[in-house]
Amino acid sequence: MTRTPFVVANWKMNGNTQANLAWIESAKPQLHAGHYRCDIAVCAPALYLTQLVDGFKNTAVMVGAQNCASYEEGAYTGEISAAMLADVDCDLVILGHSERRTLFGDTDELVAEKAKLAFSHAVMPILCVGETLEEREAGRTIEVVTRQLRAVLDVTGIMPFVAGAIAYEPVWAIGTGKSATPADAQAVHAALRAELAAYNADASQKVRILYGGSVKPGNARELFEQPDIDGALVGGAALKSSDFLGICDHANALTE
Ligand code: PEP
């Protein structure tokens, strides 16, 4: 089974109208439809989704959000619903990022509700799972990521992630410059795929499992060479278009 590699930028709470425009303009010559055979997405703060949808017109780049509400609509001041994301032509949404889990109280149950709503509005979820350093050192990595995965798939089933993706992001590797070794990441990705197979063996072979945690142009290739690493979720290195495109180039090379 060959899965199309997928590289996703997570801009987090960075950017502004002018800086976003500069990023789009500098990347566009390489992002026109047909240049890349891998899939590419940029996930931005919700305020800028429309700017990205317009800016990436006539390219194959998908646009994603970084969160959505766990409610359909109503009196939830400050929240942005999955239906609203769909309304502005947003393709994807990152859910369960460790920053949301630790700083904003996103529990497994909330993430499951958000994923269910997103998929029902045809916004494809990218589900993040990952262990803390303490959990890794206690030998609990597989237990933790399996719990996070099951909590969502028991509610949504596997199909949302055939269209979206799973991202394995060890918390200790996010924004630290310390990436998991390709072999360590591969071991977790293989365990996640085995778990996915318990839901549907055929579909489990189609789900892209991305690695996230200090991916840069210099370490992307060896990560992407692992059989169950199907791309990357990229934070820091996605803020500079040239670094991000350097990572996309490595993913694209796998399609040759
Ligand atoms: C992330 O926040 O999803 C991420 C992977 O960040 P970084 O690439 O900076 O580690």
Short mmCIF file of C-alpha atoms and ligand atoms in Angstrom, two decimals:
data_model
loop_
_atom_site.label_atom_id
_atom_site.label_comp_id
_atom_site.label_asym_id
_atom_site.label_seq_id
_atom_site.Cartn_x
_atom_site.Cartn_y
_atom_site.Cartn_z
CA MET A 1 0.00 0.00 0.00
CA THR A 2 1.48 3.36 -0.92
CA ARG A 3 0.15 6.32 0.95
CA THR A 4 0.55 9.84 -0.45
CA PRO A 5 3.00 11.68 1.85
CA PHE A 6 1.43 14.60 3.67
CA VAL A 7 3.23 17.64 5.11
CA VAL A 8 1.27 20.01 7.34
CA ALA A 9 2.38 23.40 8.64
CA ASN A 10 1.15 24.39 12.09
CA TRP A 11 1.70 28.12 12.40
CA LYS A 12 0.31 28.13 15.97
CA MET A 13 -0.42 31.68 17.23
CA ASN A 14 2.03 33.33 14.81
CA GLY A 15 1.61 35.56 11.81
CA ASN A 16 -0.30 38.64 10.74
CA THR A 17 -1.86 39.78 7.48
CA GLN A 18 1.39 41.13 6.06
CA ALA A 19 3.65 38.30 7.18
CA ASN A 20 1.17 35.70 5.92
CA LEU A 21 1.03 37.39 2.54
CA ALA A 22 4.83 37.41 2.33
CA TRP A 23 4.90 33.66 3.20
CA ILE A 24 2.28 32.86 0.56
CA GLU A 25 3.96 34.96 -2.13
CA SER A 26 7.39 33.47 -1.48
CA ALA A 27 6.08 29.89 -1.53
CA LYS A 28 3.63 30.19 -4.40
CA PRO A 29 6.06 29.68 -7.29
CA GLN A 30 6.68 26.17 -5.91
CA LEU A 31 3.15 25.46 -4.77
CA HIS A 32 1.31 25.74 -8.06
CA ALA A 33 -0.87 22.72 -8.84
CA GLY A 34 1.18 19.89 -10.31
CA HIS A 35 4.56 20.75 -8.77
CA TYR A 36 4.24 18.53 -5.70
CA ARG A 37 2.92 14.98 -5.71
CA CYS A 38 2.77 14.92 -1.92
CA ASP A 39 -0.16 16.55 -0.11
CA ILE A 40 0.49 19.86 1.61
CA ALA A 41 -1.56 21.87 4.11
CA VAL A 42 -1.09 25.05 6.11
CA CYS A 43 -2.95 25.40 9.44
CA ALA A 44 -3.29 28.98 10.59
CA PRO A 45 -5.12 30.95 13.30
CA ALA A 46 -8.82 30.99 12.41
CA LEU A 47 -8.83 34.74 11.67
CA TYR A 48 -6.52 34.17 8.71
CA LEU A 49 -8.15 31.13 7.13
CA THR A 50 -9.91 33.22 4.49
CA GLN A 51 -6.66 34.95 3.63
CA LEU A 52 -5.04 31.55 3.12
CA VAL A 53 -7.94 30.10 1.14
CA ASP A 54 -7.71 33.10 -1.23
CA GLY A 55 -3.92 33.15 -1.24
CA PHE A 56 -3.58 29.46 -2.13
CA LYS A 57 -6.19 29.57 -4.91
CA ASN A 58 -4.89 27.70 -7.99
CA THR A 59 -2.48 25.71 -5.87
CA ALA A 60 -3.01 22.24 -4.41
CA VAL A 61 -2.39 23.50 -0.86
CA MET A 62 -5.10 22.68 1.66
CA VAL A 63 -5.97 25.06 4.46
CA GLY A 64 -6.52 23.99 8.05
CA ALA A 65 -7.54 25.36 11.44
CA GLN A 66 -5.90 24.51 14.76
CA ASN A 67 -9.00 23.84 16.85
CA CYS A 68 -12.80 23.89 16.73
CA ALA A 69 -15.64 23.89 19.24
CA SER A 70 -17.05 20.71 20.73
CA TYR A 71 -20.56 22.12 20.23
CA GLU A 72 -22.57 22.50 17.06
CA GLU A 73 -23.67 26.14 17.61
CA GLY A 74 -25.15 28.49 20.17
CA ALA A 75 -24.16 30.42 23.28
CA TYR A 76 -20.44 29.60 23.38
CA THR A 77 -18.78 33.00 23.38
CA GLY A 78 -15.40 33.03 21.67
CA GLU A 79 -15.73 29.59 20.09
CA ILE A 80 -15.52 28.73 16.39
CA SER A 81 -17.63 25.82 15.17
CA ALA A 82 -16.76 23.13 12.67
CA ALA A 83 -19.63 24.40 10.50
CA MET A 84 -17.98 27.85 10.43
CA LEU A 85 -14.69 26.30 9.34
CA ALA A 86 -16.50 24.51 6.53
CA ASP A 87 -18.29 27.74 5.63
CA VAL A 88 -14.97 29.48 4.87
CA ASP A 89 -13.71 26.46 2.84
CA CYS A 90 -11.33 25.22 5.48
CA ASP A 91 -10.31 21.64 4.61
CA LEU A 92 -8.75 20.39 7.83
CA VAL A 93 -8.49 20.95 11.55
CA ILE A 94 -5.73 19.96 13.97
CA LEU A 95 -7.29 18.46 17.12
CA GLY A 96 -5.78 17.32 20.40
CA HIS A 97 -2.48 19.17 19.98
CA SER A 98 -0.51 18.82 23.20
CA GLU A 99 -0.60 22.61 23.71
CA ARG A 100 -4.40 22.45 23.66
CA ARG A 101 -4.40 19.45 25.98
CA THR A 102 -2.02 20.95 28.55
CA LEU A 103 -2.84 24.69 28.35
CA PHE A 104 -6.56 24.68 27.47
CA GLY A 105 -7.91 21.54 29.06
CA ASP A 106 -8.72 19.56 25.92
CA THR A 107 -9.49 16.09 27.26
CA ASP A 108 -9.71 12.90 25.21
CA GLU A 109 -13.51 13.17 25.42
CA LEU A 110 -13.58 16.78 24.15
CA VAL A 111 -11.20 15.91 21.33
CA ALA A 112 -13.50 13.03 20.32
CA GLU A 113 -16.54 15.36 20.20
CA LYS A 114 -14.61 17.92 18.16
CA ALA A 115 -13.42 15.26 15.70
CA LYS A 116 -16.96 13.93 15.29
CA LEU A 117 -18.35 17.40 14.55
CA ALA A 118 -15.49 18.31 12.21
CA PHE A 119 -15.96 15.16 10.13
CA SER A 120 -19.73 15.67 10.01
CA HIS A 121 -19.05 19.05 8.35
CA ALA A 122 -16.47 17.57 5.96
CA VAL A 123 -13.57 19.25 7.76
CA MET A 124 -10.96 16.50 8.02
CA PRO A 125 -9.41 16.03 11.47
CA ILE A 126 -5.71 15.64 12.15
CA LEU A 127 -5.61 13.96 15.53
CA CYS A 128 -2.47 14.57 17.61
CA VAL A 129 -1.33 12.01 20.16
CA GLY A 130 1.89 11.88 22.14
CA GLU A 131 3.52 11.13 25.46
CA THR A 132 5.33 13.42 27.88
CA LEU A 133 8.98 12.84 28.78
CA GLU A 134 7.92 11.45 32.15
CA GLU A 135 5.59 8.97 30.46
CA ARG A 136 8.30 7.93 27.98
CA GLU A 137 10.84 7.41 30.75
CA ALA A 138 8.29 5.30 32.62
CA GLY A 139 7.93 3.09 29.54
CA ARG A 140 4.31 4.19 29.03
CA THR A 141 4.53 5.64 25.51
CA ILE A 142 2.44 3.01 23.72
CA GLU A 143 -0.11 2.88 26.52
CA VAL A 144 -0.60 6.67 26.41
CA VAL A 145 -0.87 7.09 22.64
CA THR A 146 -3.15 4.05 22.40
CA ARG A 147 -5.47 5.52 25.03
CA GLN A 148 -5.58 8.86 23.20
CA LEU A 149 -6.27 7.16 19.87
CA ARG A 150 -8.97 4.80 21.19
CA ALA A 151 -10.79 7.57 23.06
CA VAL A 152 -11.43 9.28 19.74
CA LEU A 153 -11.88 6.30 17.42
CA ASP A 154 -14.37 4.66 19.76
CA VAL A 155 -16.56 7.72 19.14
CA THR A 156 -15.79 8.57 15.50
CA GLY A 157 -14.68 5.30 13.93
CA ILE A 158 -11.65 5.20 11.65
CA MET A 159 -13.05 6.86 8.51
CA PRO A 160 -12.42 10.52 9.51
CA PHE A 161 -8.72 9.69 9.67
CA VAL A 162 -8.56 8.02 6.29
CA ALA A 163 -9.44 11.47 4.93
CA GLY A 164 -7.56 13.39 7.63
CA ALA A 165 -4.54 12.03 9.49
CA ILE A 166 -3.08 10.96 12.82
CA ALA A 167 -0.03 12.87 14.09
CA TYR A 168 2.34 11.28 16.58
CA GLU A 169 3.89 14.19 18.46
CA PRO A 170 6.00 13.30 21.49
CA VAL A 171 5.45 16.26 23.80
CA TRP A 172 9.14 16.40 24.73
CA ALA A 173 10.06 16.87 21.06
CA ILE A 174 7.71 19.76 20.29
CA GLY A 175 9.55 23.04 19.88
CA THR A 176 12.60 21.72 21.75
CA GLY A 177 14.91 20.95 18.84
CA LYS A 178 15.01 17.34 20.15
CA SER A 179 13.42 15.05 17.58
CA ALA A 180 12.62 11.39 18.22
CA THR A 181 15.04 9.10 16.40
CA PRO A 182 13.58 7.66 13.20
CA ALA A 183 13.61 4.18 14.77
CA ASP A 184 11.86 5.31 17.97
CA ALA A 185 9.22 7.21 15.98
CA GLN A 186 8.73 4.25 13.62
CA ALA A 187 8.10 1.93 16.57
CA VAL A 188 5.28 4.18 17.82
CA HIS A 189 3.84 4.67 14.33
CA ALA A 190 3.77 0.88 13.81
CA ALA A 191 1.99 0.42 17.14
CA LEU A 192 -0.55 3.09 16.17
CA ARG A 193 -1.18 1.39 12.83
CA ALA A 194 -1.66 -1.96 14.57
CA GLU A 195 -4.21 -0.29 16.82
CA LEU A 196 -5.96 1.26 13.80
CA ALA A 197 -6.18 -2.22 12.27
CA ALA A 198 -8.33 -3.32 15.19
CA TYR A 199 -10.97 -0.89 13.86
CA ASN A 200 -10.59 -1.79 10.19
CA ALA A 201 -7.59 -3.60 8.71
CA ASP A 202 -8.04 -2.25 5.20
CA ALA A 203 -8.59 1.35 6.31
CA SER A 204 -5.62 1.19 8.68
CA GLN A 205 -3.33 0.86 5.66
CA LYS A 206 -4.76 4.07 4.20
CA VAL A 207 -4.44 6.34 7.25
CA ARG A 208 -1.49 8.72 7.05
CA ILE A 209 0.42 8.81 10.35
CA LEU A 210 2.50 11.99 10.51
CA TYR A 211 5.41 12.59 12.83
CA GLY A 212 5.66 15.94 14.62
CA GLY A 213 8.37 17.28 16.92
CA SER A 214 11.27 19.44 15.74
CA VAL A 215 11.10 18.30 12.11
CA LYS A 216 13.34 20.41 9.86
CA PRO A 217 14.81 20.06 6.38
CA GLY A 218 17.89 18.42 7.91
CA ASN A 219 16.13 15.50 9.62
CA ALA A 220 12.98 15.07 7.50
CA ARG A 221 14.40 12.61 5.01
CA GLU A 222 15.50 9.94 7.48
CA LEU A 223 12.15 10.20 9.26
CA PHE A 224 10.20 9.91 5.99
CA GLU A 225 12.21 6.84 5.00
CA GLN A 226 10.55 4.85 7.80
CA PRO A 227 7.76 2.61 6.51
CA ASP A 228 5.02 3.94 8.80
CA ILE A 229 5.99 7.64 8.81
CA ASP A 230 3.82 9.19 6.13
CA GLY A 231 4.78 12.83 6.50
CA ALA A 232 5.10 15.52 9.14
CA LEU A 233 3.28 18.07 11.22
CA VAL A 234 5.69 20.98 11.36
CA GLY A 235 5.67 23.84 13.87
CA GLY A 236 8.76 26.03 14.15
CA ALA A 237 10.21 25.15 10.75
CA ALA A 238 6.90 26.03 9.06
CA LEU A 239 7.24 29.70 9.94
CA LYS A 240 9.80 30.20 7.19
CA SER A 241 8.45 29.15 3.79
CA SER A 242 11.88 28.04 2.54
CA ASP A 243 12.32 25.62 5.48
CA PHE A 244 8.81 24.28 5.09
CA LEU A 245 9.25 23.75 1.36
CA GLY A 246 12.58 22.04 2.07
CA ILE A 247 10.65 19.49 4.17
CA CYS A 248 8.00 19.15 1.42
CA ASP A 249 10.80 18.43 -1.07
CA HIS A 250 11.91 15.43 1.01
CA ALA A 251 8.31 14.12 1.19
CA ASN A 252 7.92 14.64 -2.54
CA ALA A 253 11.11 12.71 -3.28
CA LEU A 254 9.45 9.62 -1.80
CA THR A 255 6.82 9.70 -4.52
CA GLU A 256 9.40 9.34 -7.32
C1 PEP B 1 3.87 21.22 16.61
O1 PEP B 1 3.63 22.10 17.39
O2 PEP B 1 2.93 20.57 16.09
C2 PEP B 1 5.26 20.93 16.30
C3 PEP B 1 5.56 19.76 15.80
O3 PEP B 1 6.17 21.91 16.60
P1 PEP B 1 7.76 21.89 16.26
O4 PEP B 1 7.89 21.44 14.84
O5 PEP B 1 8.19 23.29 16.47
O6 PEP B 1 8.37 20.93 17.21
#
